[in-house]
Coordinates of C-alpha atoms in Angstrom, one line a residue:
M30 CA -13.7 -53.0 -5.5
T31 CA -10.4 -53.0 -7.2
S32 CA -8.3 -50.1 -8.4
I33 CA -9.2 -48.9 -11.9
P34 CA -6.3 -49.4 -14.4
T35 CA -5.1 -46.3 -16.2
P36 CA -4.2 -46.4 -19.8
P37 CA -1.0 -44.5 -21.0
D38 CA -3.0 -41.4 -21.9
G39 CA -4.7 -41.3 -18.5
R40 CA -8.2 -41.8 -19.9
R41 CA -10.8 -42.8 -17.3
P42 CA -14.0 -44.3 -18.7
I43 CA -17.1 -42.2 -17.7
R44 CA -19.7 -44.6 -16.1
R45 CA -21.4 -42.3 -13.6
A46 CA -22.0 -38.5 -13.8
L47 CA -23.3 -36.0 -11.2
V48 CA -25.3 -33.2 -12.9
S49 CA -26.4 -30.1 -11.0
V50 CA -26.7 -26.9 -13.0
Y51 CA -28.4 -23.5 -12.7
D52 CA -27.8 -22.6 -16.3
K53 CA -29.5 -25.3 -18.3
T54 CA -28.2 -24.2 -21.7
G55 CA -27.3 -27.3 -23.7
L56 CA -28.3 -29.7 -20.9
E57 CA -30.8 -31.7 -23.0
D58 CA -28.3 -32.6 -25.6
L59 CA -25.7 -33.4 -23.0
V60 CA -27.8 -35.8 -20.9
R61 CA -29.2 -37.5 -24.0
G62 CA -25.7 -38.1 -25.2
L63 CA -24.5 -39.4 -21.8
H64 CA -27.5 -41.7 -21.5
D65 CA -27.0 -43.0 -25.0
A66 CA -23.4 -43.8 -24.1
G67 CA -24.6 -45.8 -21.0
V68 CA -23.6 -43.2 -18.4
A69 CA -25.7 -43.4 -15.2
L70 CA -27.0 -39.9 -14.2
V71 CA -27.4 -38.5 -10.7
S72 CA -28.9 -35.0 -10.4
T73 CA -30.7 -32.5 -8.2
G74 CA -33.8 -30.3 -8.2
G75 CA -34.6 -28.6 -11.4
S76 CA -31.9 -30.4 -13.3
A77 CA -33.3 -33.8 -12.2
R78 CA -36.8 -32.7 -13.2
L79 CA -35.7 -31.7 -16.7
I80 CA -33.9 -35.0 -17.2
E81 CA -37.0 -36.9 -16.0
S82 CA -39.1 -34.9 -18.4
L83 CA -37.0 -36.2 -21.3
G84 CA -37.8 -39.8 -20.3
I85 CA -34.2 -40.4 -19.3
P86 CA -33.5 -42.4 -16.1
V87 CA -32.0 -40.3 -13.3
T88 CA -31.3 -40.9 -9.6
E89 CA -32.1 -37.9 -7.5
V90 CA -29.5 -37.0 -4.9
A91 CA -32.1 -37.3 -2.1
D92 CA -32.6 -40.9 -3.1
L93 CA -28.9 -41.4 -3.1
T94 CA -28.3 -39.9 0.3
G95 CA -31.5 -41.0 2.0
F96 CA -31.9 -37.4 3.1
P97 CA -34.4 -34.9 1.5
E98 CA -33.5 -31.5 0.1
C99 CA -34.3 -29.0 2.8
L100 CA -34.3 -25.4 3.9
Q101 CA -35.8 -24.2 0.6
G102 CA -33.1 -26.0 -1.4
R103 CA -30.2 -24.6 0.7
V104 CA -29.1 -28.2 1.5
K105 CA -29.0 -30.7 -1.4
T106 CA -25.6 -32.2 -2.0
L107 CA -23.8 -31.5 1.2
H108 CA -23.6 -35.1 2.2
P109 CA -20.8 -37.7 2.6
R110 CA -22.4 -40.0 0.0
V111 CA -22.1 -37.3 -2.6
H112 CA -18.7 -35.9 -1.7
A113 CA -17.1 -39.3 -1.0
G114 CA -18.1 -40.3 -4.5
I115 CA -16.4 -37.2 -5.9
L116 CA -13.3 -37.2 -3.8
A117 CA -12.3 -40.8 -3.9
D118 CA -9.0 -41.3 -5.6
T119 CA -9.7 -44.4 -7.5
R120 CA -5.9 -45.0 -8.0
K121 CA -5.7 -45.9 -4.3
P122 CA -6.9 -49.3 -3.2
E123 CA -7.6 -48.1 0.3
H124 CA -10.0 -45.4 -1.1
L125 CA -11.8 -48.0 -3.1
A126 CA -12.0 -50.4 -0.1
Q127 CA -13.6 -47.7 2.0
L128 CA -16.1 -46.8 -0.8
E129 CA -17.1 -50.5 -0.9
E130 CA -17.4 -50.6 2.9
L131 CA -19.6 -47.5 2.8
D132 CA -21.6 -48.6 -0.2
V133 CA -20.7 -45.5 -2.2
E134 CA -20.2 -45.4 -5.9
P135 CA -17.6 -43.0 -7.4
F136 CA -18.3 -40.4 -10.0
E137 CA -16.1 -40.0 -13.1
L138 CA -17.8 -36.8 -14.2
V139 CA -19.2 -33.8 -12.4
V140 CA -21.2 -31.2 -14.3
V141 CA -22.0 -28.1 -12.2
N142 CA -22.5 -24.4 -12.8
L143 CA -23.4 -21.9 -10.1
Y144 CA -26.2 -19.6 -9.1
P145 CA -26.2 -16.2 -11.0
F146 CA -24.8 -14.1 -8.1
R147 CA -23.3 -11.3 -10.3
Q148 CA -26.4 -11.0 -12.4
T149 CA -28.5 -10.8 -9.3
V150 CA -26.4 -8.0 -7.9
A151 CA -26.4 -6.1 -11.2
S152 CA -30.2 -6.3 -11.4
G153 CA -30.5 -4.1 -8.3
A154 CA -31.8 -6.9 -6.1
T155 CA -32.2 -6.5 -2.4
P156 CA -29.4 -7.8 -0.1
D157 CA -31.6 -10.7 1.0
E158 CA -32.1 -11.6 -2.7
C159 CA -28.4 -11.4 -3.4
I160 CA -27.6 -13.6 -0.4
E161 CA -30.0 -16.3 -1.7
Q162 CA -27.9 -16.5 -4.8
I163 CA -24.7 -17.3 -2.9
D164 CA -24.1 -20.9 -3.9
I165 CA -22.7 -23.2 -1.3
G166 CA -23.1 -26.8 -2.6
G167 CA -22.1 -26.0 -6.1
P168 CA -18.7 -24.6 -5.4
S169 CA -18.1 -27.4 -2.9
M170 CA -18.7 -30.0 -5.6
V171 CA -16.7 -28.1 -8.2
R172 CA -13.7 -27.8 -5.9
A173 CA -13.9 -31.4 -4.8
A174 CA -14.0 -32.7 -8.4
A175 CA -11.2 -30.3 -9.4
K176 CA -9.0 -31.4 -6.5
N177 CA -9.6 -35.1 -7.5
H178 CA -8.9 -34.5 -11.2
P179 CA -6.7 -37.7 -11.4
S180 CA -10.0 -39.6 -11.1
V181 CA -12.8 -37.1 -12.0
A182 CA -13.5 -34.7 -14.8
V183 CA -15.3 -31.5 -13.8
V184 CA -17.1 -29.3 -16.3
T185 CA -18.5 -25.8 -15.4
D186 CA -19.1 -24.3 -18.9
P187 CA -22.0 -25.3 -21.1
A188 CA -19.8 -24.5 -24.1
A189 CA -17.7 -27.6 -23.2
Y190 CA -20.6 -30.1 -23.4
G191 CA -19.6 -31.1 -26.9
S192 CA -16.2 -32.0 -25.8
V193 CA -17.7 -34.1 -22.9
L194 CA -19.6 -36.2 -25.4
E195 CA -16.5 -36.6 -27.6
A196 CA -14.6 -37.8 -24.5
V197 CA -17.2 -40.3 -23.5
T198 CA -17.1 -41.8 -27.0
A199 CA -13.3 -41.9 -26.9
G200 CA -13.2 -43.7 -23.6
G201 CA -13.0 -40.8 -21.2
F202 CA -11.0 -37.6 -20.8
T203 CA -7.2 -37.8 -20.8
L204 CA -5.3 -36.8 -17.7
E205 CA -4.2 -33.6 -19.5
D206 CA -7.8 -32.8 -20.3
R207 CA -8.8 -33.3 -16.7
K208 CA -6.0 -31.1 -15.5
R209 CA -7.1 -28.4 -17.8
L210 CA -10.7 -28.7 -16.7
A211 CA -9.7 -28.6 -13.1
A212 CA -7.8 -25.4 -13.6
E213 CA -10.8 -23.9 -15.3
A214 CA -13.0 -25.1 -12.4
F215 CA -10.8 -23.4 -9.8
V216 CA -10.9 -20.2 -11.8
H217 CA -14.7 -20.5 -12.0
T218 CA -15.0 -20.8 -8.2
A219 CA -12.3 -18.2 -7.4
S220 CA -14.1 -15.6 -9.7
Y221 CA -17.4 -16.4 -8.0
D222 CA -15.9 -16.1 -4.5
V223 CA -14.2 -12.8 -5.4
A224 CA -17.6 -11.4 -6.6
V225 CA -19.3 -12.5 -3.4
A226 CA -16.5 -11.2 -1.2
S227 CA -16.3 -7.9 -3.0
W228 CA -20.1 -7.3 -2.8
M229 CA -20.2 -8.2 0.9
G230 CA -17.0 -6.2 1.5
N231 CA -18.8 -3.1 0.2
A232 CA -22.3 -3.9 1.5
Y233 CA -21.4 -5.0 5.0
A234 CA -17.8 -3.8 5.6
D235 CA -16.9 -1.9 8.7
T236 CA -17.0 1.8 7.6
S237 CA -16.2 3.3 11.0
D238 CA -12.9 4.7 9.6
G239 CA -15.0 6.9 7.3
T240 CA -12.9 6.4 4.2
G241 CA -15.6 4.8 2.1
F242 CA -13.1 2.2 0.9
P243 CA -13.2 -1.5 2.0
A244 CA -10.2 -3.0 3.8
W245 CA -10.0 -5.6 1.0
T246 CA -10.8 -5.6 -2.6
G247 CA -10.6 -8.0 -5.4
A248 CA -11.3 -8.3 -9.1
T249 CA -11.2 -11.0 -11.7
F250 CA -10.7 -10.8 -15.5
E251 CA -10.9 -13.2 -18.3
R252 CA -8.6 -13.1 -21.3
A253 CA -10.6 -11.9 -24.3
A254 CA -7.8 -11.5 -26.9
V255 CA -4.1 -11.8 -27.4
L256 CA -2.9 -8.6 -29.1
R257 CA -0.3 -8.3 -31.8
Y258 CA 2.0 -6.4 -29.4
G259 CA 1.8 -3.8 -26.6
E260 CA 2.5 -0.1 -26.6
N261 CA 5.6 -0.9 -28.6
P262 CA 6.4 -3.9 -30.9
H263 CA 8.8 -5.5 -28.5
Q264 CA 6.1 -5.7 -25.8
R265 CA 3.7 -8.5 -25.5
A266 CA 0.0 -7.7 -24.7
A267 CA -3.4 -9.1 -24.2
L268 CA -6.9 -7.8 -23.5
Y269 CA -8.6 -9.1 -20.3
R270 CA -12.3 -8.5 -19.8
H271 CA -14.1 -7.7 -16.6
W272 CA -17.7 -8.8 -15.9
R273 CA -18.9 -5.2 -16.1
P274 CA -19.7 -4.1 -19.7
G275 CA -17.5 -1.5 -21.3
L276 CA -15.0 -0.9 -24.1
A277 CA -13.4 -4.3 -23.6
S278 CA -16.7 -6.0 -24.5
A279 CA -17.5 -3.7 -27.4
E280 CA -18.5 -5.5 -30.6
Q281 CA -16.1 -5.0 -33.5
L282 CA -18.1 -4.6 -36.7
H283 CA -15.3 -4.1 -39.2
G284 CA -11.6 -3.6 -39.7
K285 CA -8.3 -5.0 -38.5
E286 CA -7.9 -6.4 -35.0
M287 CA -7.6 -3.8 -32.3
S288 CA -4.2 -2.9 -30.9
Y289 CA -3.1 -2.1 -27.4
N290 CA -2.8 1.6 -28.3
N291 CA -6.2 1.5 -30.0
Y292 CA -7.8 0.4 -26.8
I293 CA -6.0 3.1 -24.7
D294 CA -7.1 5.9 -27.1
A295 CA -10.6 4.5 -27.7
D296 CA -11.2 4.4 -23.9
A297 CA -10.2 8.1 -23.6
A298 CA -12.3 9.0 -26.6
V299 CA -15.4 7.3 -25.2
R300 CA -15.1 9.1 -21.9
A301 CA -14.6 12.5 -23.6
A302 CA -17.6 12.0 -25.8
H303 CA -19.9 11.2 -23.0
D304 CA -19.2 14.2 -20.7
H305 CA -21.8 16.5 -22.3
G306 CA -25.2 15.2 -21.3
D307 CA -27.6 14.5 -24.1
Q308 CA -26.0 16.8 -26.6
P309 CA -24.6 15.2 -29.8
T310 CA -20.8 15.1 -29.1
V311 CA -17.7 13.9 -30.9
A312 CA -14.2 13.5 -29.5
I313 CA -11.1 12.8 -31.5
I314 CA -8.2 11.3 -29.5
K315 CA -4.5 10.8 -30.3
H316 CA -2.0 9.4 -27.7
A317 CA -4.7 9.7 -25.0
N318 CA -5.2 13.4 -25.6
P319 CA -7.9 15.2 -27.5
C320 CA -7.3 16.6 -31.0
G321 CA -10.7 18.1 -30.8
I322 CA -14.0 17.9 -28.9
A323 CA -17.3 19.5 -30.0
V324 CA -21.0 19.4 -29.5
G325 CA -23.5 20.2 -32.2
D326 CA -27.2 20.2 -33.2
T327 CA -26.4 17.0 -35.1
I328 CA -23.7 14.4 -34.8
E329 CA -22.2 15.3 -38.2
E330 CA -22.0 19.0 -37.1
A331 CA -20.2 17.9 -33.9
Y332 CA -17.7 15.8 -35.9
A333 CA -17.0 18.7 -38.3
A334 CA -16.3 21.1 -35.5
A335 CA -14.2 18.6 -33.5
H336 CA -12.1 17.8 -36.6
A337 CA -11.6 21.5 -37.4
C338 CA -9.9 22.0 -34.1
D339 CA -6.7 20.3 -35.2
P340 CA -7.0 18.5 -38.6
V341 CA -3.3 17.7 -38.7
S342 CA -3.3 15.8 -35.4
A343 CA -6.7 14.2 -36.1
Y344 CA -5.2 12.2 -38.9
G345 CA -4.9 8.7 -37.7
G346 CA -6.9 9.4 -34.6
I347 CA -9.6 7.6 -32.7
V348 CA -13.1 9.0 -33.1
A349 CA -15.9 8.5 -30.5
A350 CA -19.5 9.7 -30.8
N351 CA -22.3 9.6 -28.2
R352 CA -25.0 9.3 -30.9
P353 CA -25.4 6.9 -33.8
V354 CA -23.1 7.7 -36.8
T355 CA -25.1 9.0 -39.7
A356 CA -24.3 8.7 -43.4
A357 CA -23.3 12.4 -43.4
M358 CA -20.8 11.9 -40.6
A359 CA -19.5 8.7 -42.3
T360 CA -19.0 10.6 -45.5
A361 CA -16.9 13.2 -43.7
L362 CA -15.0 10.5 -41.9
N363 CA -14.0 9.0 -45.2
E364 CA -12.3 12.2 -46.2
T365 CA -9.5 11.5 -43.8
F366 CA -7.8 8.6 -42.1
S367 CA -9.0 7.4 -38.7
E368 CA -7.8 4.3 -36.9
V369 CA -11.0 3.6 -34.9
V370 CA -14.6 4.8 -34.7
V371 CA -16.6 4.0 -31.6
A372 CA -20.3 4.8 -31.4
P373 CA -23.5 3.5 -29.8
D374 CA -24.9 2.6 -33.3
Y375 CA -24.4 3.2 -37.0
D376 CA -27.1 3.9 -39.6
E377 CA -27.2 1.2 -42.3
D378 CA -25.9 3.7 -45.0
A379 CA -23.2 4.9 -42.6
L380 CA -21.9 1.4 -42.0
A381 CA -21.7 0.8 -45.7
I382 CA -19.8 4.0 -46.3
L383 CA -17.4 3.4 -43.4
K384 CA -16.6 -0.2 -44.5
E385 CA -15.2 1.2 -47.8
K386 CA -12.0 1.7 -45.7
K387 CA -11.1 -2.0 -45.1
N388 CA -8.7 -1.4 -42.2
R389 CA -10.6 1.1 -40.2
R390 CA -11.9 -0.5 -37.0
L391 CA -15.6 0.1 -36.2
L392 CA -16.7 -0.6 -32.7
L393 CA -20.3 -0.8 -31.4
L394 CA -20.6 0.3 -27.7
P395 CA -24.2 0.7 -26.5
E396 CA -25.0 3.7 -24.4
A397 CA -26.1 1.5 -21.6
D398 CA -22.6 -0.1 -21.5
V399 CA -21.0 3.3 -21.2
A400 CA -23.3 4.3 -18.4
A401 CA -22.5 1.0 -16.5
A402 CA -18.8 1.8 -16.3
D403 CA -17.2 0.9 -13.0
P404 CA -17.4 3.9 -10.7
I405 CA -14.0 2.9 -9.3
E406 CA -10.7 3.2 -11.1
M407 CA -7.6 1.1 -10.4
R408 CA -4.1 1.8 -11.4
P409 CA -1.2 -0.6 -10.6
V410 CA 2.0 0.8 -9.1
S411 CA 5.1 -1.1 -8.2
G412 CA 4.1 -3.4 -5.4
G413 CA 0.5 -2.3 -5.1
L414 CA -2.6 -0.7 -6.5
L415 CA -4.1 2.8 -6.4
I416 CA -7.9 3.0 -6.3
Q417 CA -10.0 6.1 -6.7
T418 CA -13.5 7.0 -7.6
R419 CA -13.8 7.8 -11.3
D420 CA -13.5 11.5 -12.1
R421 CA -16.9 12.5 -13.5
I422 CA -18.4 15.9 -14.4
D423 CA -20.5 15.9 -11.3
A424 CA -18.2 17.0 -8.5
V425 CA -19.6 19.2 -5.7
V426 CA -17.4 20.7 -3.0
E427 CA -18.6 20.0 0.5
G428 CA -21.2 22.6 1.6
A429 CA -22.0 23.7 -2.0
D430 CA -25.3 25.5 -2.3
R431 CA -26.8 26.7 -5.6
A432 CA -28.4 29.6 -3.7
A433 CA -25.1 30.7 -2.3
G434 CA -23.7 30.9 -5.8
A435 CA -26.7 32.4 -7.5
T436 CA -25.8 36.1 -7.0
G437 CA -23.1 37.0 -9.5
S438 CA -22.6 33.4 -10.4
A439 CA -23.3 31.4 -13.5
G440 CA -27.0 31.1 -12.6
S441 CA -29.1 28.2 -11.6
T442 CA -29.5 26.5 -15.0
N443 CA -27.2 24.1 -16.6
P444 CA -26.4 25.4 -20.1
S445 CA -25.1 22.1 -21.3
G446 CA -28.7 20.8 -21.4
S447 CA -27.9 17.7 -19.3
A448 CA -29.7 16.6 -16.2
N449 CA -28.3 18.0 -12.9
P450 CA -24.9 16.2 -12.9
S451 CA -23.8 17.6 -9.6
G452 CA -26.7 16.1 -7.9
S453 CA -25.8 12.5 -8.7
T454 CA -25.3 9.9 -6.0
N455 CA -21.9 8.6 -5.1
P456 CA -21.5 5.3 -6.9
A457 CA -18.6 4.2 -4.7
G458 CA -20.8 4.5 -1.7
S459 CA -18.3 6.6 0.2
A460 CA -19.6 8.8 3.0
N461 CA -18.5 12.0 1.5
P462 CA -17.8 11.7 -2.3
A463 CA -18.0 15.5 -2.7
G464 CA -15.6 16.2 0.1
A465 CA -12.4 18.0 -0.7
V466 CA -9.5 15.9 -1.6
G467 CA -6.0 17.2 -1.0
S468 CA -2.9 16.4 -3.1
D469 CA -2.3 13.2 -1.1
G470 CA -5.9 12.1 -1.7
A471 CA -7.0 12.5 1.9
A472 CA -10.3 14.2 2.6
D473 CA -9.9 17.7 4.2
S474 CA -13.1 18.5 6.0
T475 CA -11.7 21.5 7.7
N476 CA -11.0 23.4 4.5
P477 CA -12.8 22.2 1.4
A478 CA -11.0 24.9 -0.6
R479 CA -7.9 22.7 -0.6
S480 CA -9.6 20.4 -3.0
V481 CA -8.3 22.6 -5.8
G482 CA -4.7 22.9 -4.6
S483 CA -1.8 20.8 -5.9
D484 CA 1.2 23.0 -6.0
G485 CA 0.0 25.6 -3.6
A486 CA -2.1 25.8 -0.5
A487 CA -5.7 27.1 -0.6
D488 CA -5.9 30.8 0.1
S489 CA -8.2 31.5 3.1
T490 CA -6.9 35.0 3.6
N491 CA -7.8 36.6 0.3
P492 CA -9.6 39.7 1.2
A493 CA -13.2 40.4 0.1
D494 CA -13.7 42.4 -3.1
S495 CA -15.6 45.4 -1.7
T496 CA -16.2 46.8 -5.2
N497 CA -18.4 44.0 -6.3
P498 CA -20.5 42.6 -3.5
A499 CA -21.6 39.7 -5.8
R500 CA -18.2 38.2 -5.5
S501 CA -17.2 35.8 -2.8
T502 CA -15.3 37.1 0.2
N503 CA -13.0 34.2 -0.4
S504 CA -11.6 33.5 -3.9
V505 CA -12.7 29.9 -3.5
G506 CA -15.0 29.9 -0.6
S507 CA -16.5 26.7 1.0
A508 CA -18.6 25.8 -2.0
G509 CA -18.3 25.0 -5.7
G510 CA -18.7 22.3 -8.2
D511 CA -18.8 21.3 -11.8
D512 CA -22.3 22.7 -12.5
P513 CA -22.1 26.3 -13.5
S514 CA -24.7 27.2 -11.0
L515 CA -22.1 26.5 -8.3
W516 CA -19.3 28.6 -9.9
R517 CA -18.3 31.9 -8.3
L518 CA -17.7 35.1 -10.3
V519 CA -14.4 36.6 -9.3
A520 CA -13.6 39.0 -12.1
G521 CA -15.5 40.9 -14.8
A522 CA -19.2 40.9 -15.7
A523 CA -21.4 37.9 -15.4
A524 CA -21.3 35.9 -18.6
D525 CA -24.1 36.1 -21.1
E526 CA -25.9 32.9 -22.1
A527 CA -23.7 32.1 -25.1
T528 CA -20.5 32.7 -23.2
L529 CA -21.7 30.6 -20.3
A530 CA -22.5 27.8 -22.6
D531 CA -19.0 27.9 -24.0
L532 CA -17.5 28.0 -20.6
D533 CA -19.5 25.0 -19.5
F534 CA -18.5 23.1 -22.6
A535 CA -14.8 24.0 -22.0
W536 CA -15.0 22.9 -18.4
R537 CA -16.5 19.6 -19.3
S538 CA -14.0 19.0 -22.0
V539 CA -10.8 20.0 -20.2
R540 CA -11.2 16.9 -18.0
A541 CA -10.3 14.8 -20.9
V542 CA -7.0 16.5 -21.4
K543 CA -3.8 15.4 -19.7
S544 CA -2.4 17.8 -17.1
N545 CA -1.4 20.5 -17.2
A546 CA -4.4 21.2 -19.3
I547 CA -5.8 24.4 -21.0
L548 CA -8.7 24.2 -23.4
L549 CA -9.9 27.1 -25.6
A550 CA -13.4 26.9 -27.0
A551 CA -15.8 28.8 -29.1
G552 CA -19.3 27.8 -30.3
R553 CA -19.2 24.8 -28.1
A554 CA -16.2 23.4 -29.8
S555 CA -12.5 23.2 -28.8
V556 CA -10.3 25.6 -30.9
G557 CA -7.0 25.1 -29.1
I558 CA -5.7 22.6 -26.6
G559 CA -2.6 22.7 -24.5
M560 CA -1.9 19.4 -22.8
G561 CA 0.7 17.4 -20.9
Q562 CA 3.1 20.3 -20.1
V563 CA 5.0 20.3 -16.8
N564 CA 4.0 24.0 -16.2
R565 CA 0.8 25.8 -16.9
V566 CA 2.5 28.7 -18.8
D567 CA 3.6 26.3 -21.5
S568 CA 0.2 24.8 -21.7
C569 CA -1.3 28.2 -22.2
R570 CA 1.2 29.0 -24.9
L571 CA 0.5 25.7 -26.6
A572 CA -3.3 26.2 -26.6
V573 CA -2.9 29.7 -28.0
D574 CA -0.5 28.6 -30.7
R575 CA -2.7 25.7 -31.8
A576 CA -5.8 27.9 -31.9
G577 CA -4.0 30.6 -34.0
E578 CA -4.5 34.3 -33.7
E579 CA -7.9 34.4 -35.4
R580 CA -9.6 31.6 -33.4
V581 CA -8.2 32.4 -30.0
R582 CA -9.6 36.0 -30.1
G583 CA -13.0 35.9 -28.5
S584 CA -12.7 32.3 -27.3
V585 CA -13.2 31.1 -23.7
A586 CA -10.7 29.1 -21.7
A587 CA -10.8 26.4 -19.1
S588 CA -7.9 25.3 -16.9
D589 CA -8.0 21.9 -15.2
A590 CA -6.2 23.3 -12.1
F591 CA -5.5 26.7 -10.6
F592 CA -3.2 29.3 -12.1
P593 CA -0.3 29.3 -9.6
F594 CA 0.8 32.7 -10.9
A595 CA -0.8 35.3 -13.2
D596 CA 1.7 34.7 -16.0
G597 CA -0.1 31.8 -17.6
L598 CA -3.4 33.6 -17.5
Q599 CA -1.8 36.7 -18.9
I600 CA -0.8 34.7 -22.1
L601 CA -4.5 33.9 -22.6
L602 CA -5.6 37.5 -21.9
D603 CA -3.0 38.9 -24.3
A604 CA -4.3 36.6 -27.0
G605 CA -7.8 37.8 -26.6
V606 CA -9.6 35.2 -24.5
R607 CA -12.9 36.8 -23.3
A608 CA -13.8 34.5 -20.3
V609 CA -12.1 32.0 -18.1
V610 CA -13.1 29.2 -15.7
A611 CA -10.6 27.6 -13.4
P612 CA -10.7 25.9 -10.0
G613 CA -9.1 28.7 -8.0
G614 CA -7.2 28.0 -4.8
S615 CA -3.7 29.4 -5.4
I616 CA -2.1 31.5 -2.7
R617 CA -1.8 34.1 -5.5
D618 CA -5.4 34.0 -6.5
D619 CA -5.5 37.8 -5.8
E620 CA -2.9 38.4 -8.5
V621 CA -4.7 36.1 -11.0
I622 CA -8.0 37.9 -10.3
A623 CA -6.4 41.3 -10.6
A624 CA -5.0 40.3 -14.1
A625 CA -8.4 39.3 -15.3
E626 CA -9.9 42.5 -13.9
A627 CA -7.3 44.7 -15.5
A628 CA -8.1 43.0 -18.9
G629 CA -11.9 43.3 -18.3
V630 CA -12.3 39.6 -18.7
T631 CA -14.9 37.5 -17.0
M632 CA -13.5 34.9 -14.7
Y633 CA -15.2 32.1 -12.6
F634 CA -13.8 29.8 -10.0
A635 CA -15.4 26.4 -10.0
G636 CA -13.9 25.2 -6.8
T637 CA -13.1 21.7 -8.2
R638 CA -10.1 20.3 -10.1
H639 CA -9.8 17.8 -12.9
F640 CA -6.2 16.6 -13.1
A641 CA -5.6 13.7 -15.5
H642 CA -2.4 11.7 -15.5

């Protein structure tokens, strides 16, 4: 066997191909085209059976190796007669001489795709079922062919089969083509390996340290789009897509291409619009902060109330709904300018109305894709990565008990109408998802009250309120959570049903506001929002100013973290707020409670915090 001459463009004629695929999309057309071009086919298992059923000659790997497939298909291609044919560098006479000595024929083309490991994991399969979908022979062949790209072309994507047939007709792939295919192949196996390693790292990792976080983590992303620019015109940007569904995979139905800032704001809007259970909800976002959030009996009512919160800021904002957009909502949307609308669906008439604005971007993001959001958040920092469980409206402080909070508390029902959010499981799989988290992120099992502290320590010495036995002997206590049934009444009379519904709405909504955050609400709609201030006093002033004197009077307030002093709360009280919910936990909680008592205002401590940075 003599070395194969290489033309100037590096083309290598394809005379023999190894085909072993799980995904048989496009396989029939591919093998017919290869056969018609005179390419000899070698294949395995189901791929070989399909080729045979087409009446196309094929050599089964078992016949090539003289060794049968065994162990329920676990061993098929792991044999020197296969891998020598893939790895032989046909530019080297010594390799060709050894192939001749061993009676091994080289391959010029390897077509392989892998077992559906990710899909199996996502389906909720058992660990044993997942393990069976860890491909061994496939990645080995792909890596071998990619390494030997000077002599072999490797294809892992059925979408590339058309280019394979074009290359066969043209006399083979060029060297540049084979390099590109090799790079794609290594990405394919690397992504696969990361998926397997991440799953096993979570499923089987040593958890003896009690953190709930694996010692190693990895993620892979594929470029989905190159954006016009980044946050500013001088910055370059692209969108990369993870295998989990979400905003990055939303279908764009209309409008200009999405920008970097559009994606940032749309992501914030989607999260804000899906924090209120099954109630129709709309959130309008600008610069990652809400201009308005509201729930309503219908989605158009929710939009009207959300827009009314701050119509000036809502101009040019991003609108997200958790229900299909109706014609009535679309008509209202067309009365002003919005950059993006995101919804799980659009009525036919609504879509026609919205498309009257040619530049407005319309995104379709199914409810199931929102629900499947990764329970883990990652944020890059210089030289590393921060990871945390996603902040959801379902936090429960360690030791929380509804019965403990029933007397003088918000009651045992959830006025938002959603299913019990505080009873959800921990998606991250940590041992204690509800455990208190201090300002450094470390769980504090000795004093769960510290979960609400950031700029002050939890107050464990606050004396009992002997005038109201319904109140906790500790301003925070050892229990609490996002569900109103877990809140503790610390000042004023217990809220009536309507007030409690507004407090619950405000608490669910303030999570979407950048800290320091204050949200005023009335009628299950925001009426004033103070966001992103470096002290809580200014956030209180901003919320009151945005609401205006008429709307603030009789509203309720939610604070994302404790009031370190009574001064911020006093601004709300002086403006006429009738009820407040906050985490509690300041060393001056007694002063804050006293201010609420003096004003005759109802105040609850939730015991949880919702900073957003």
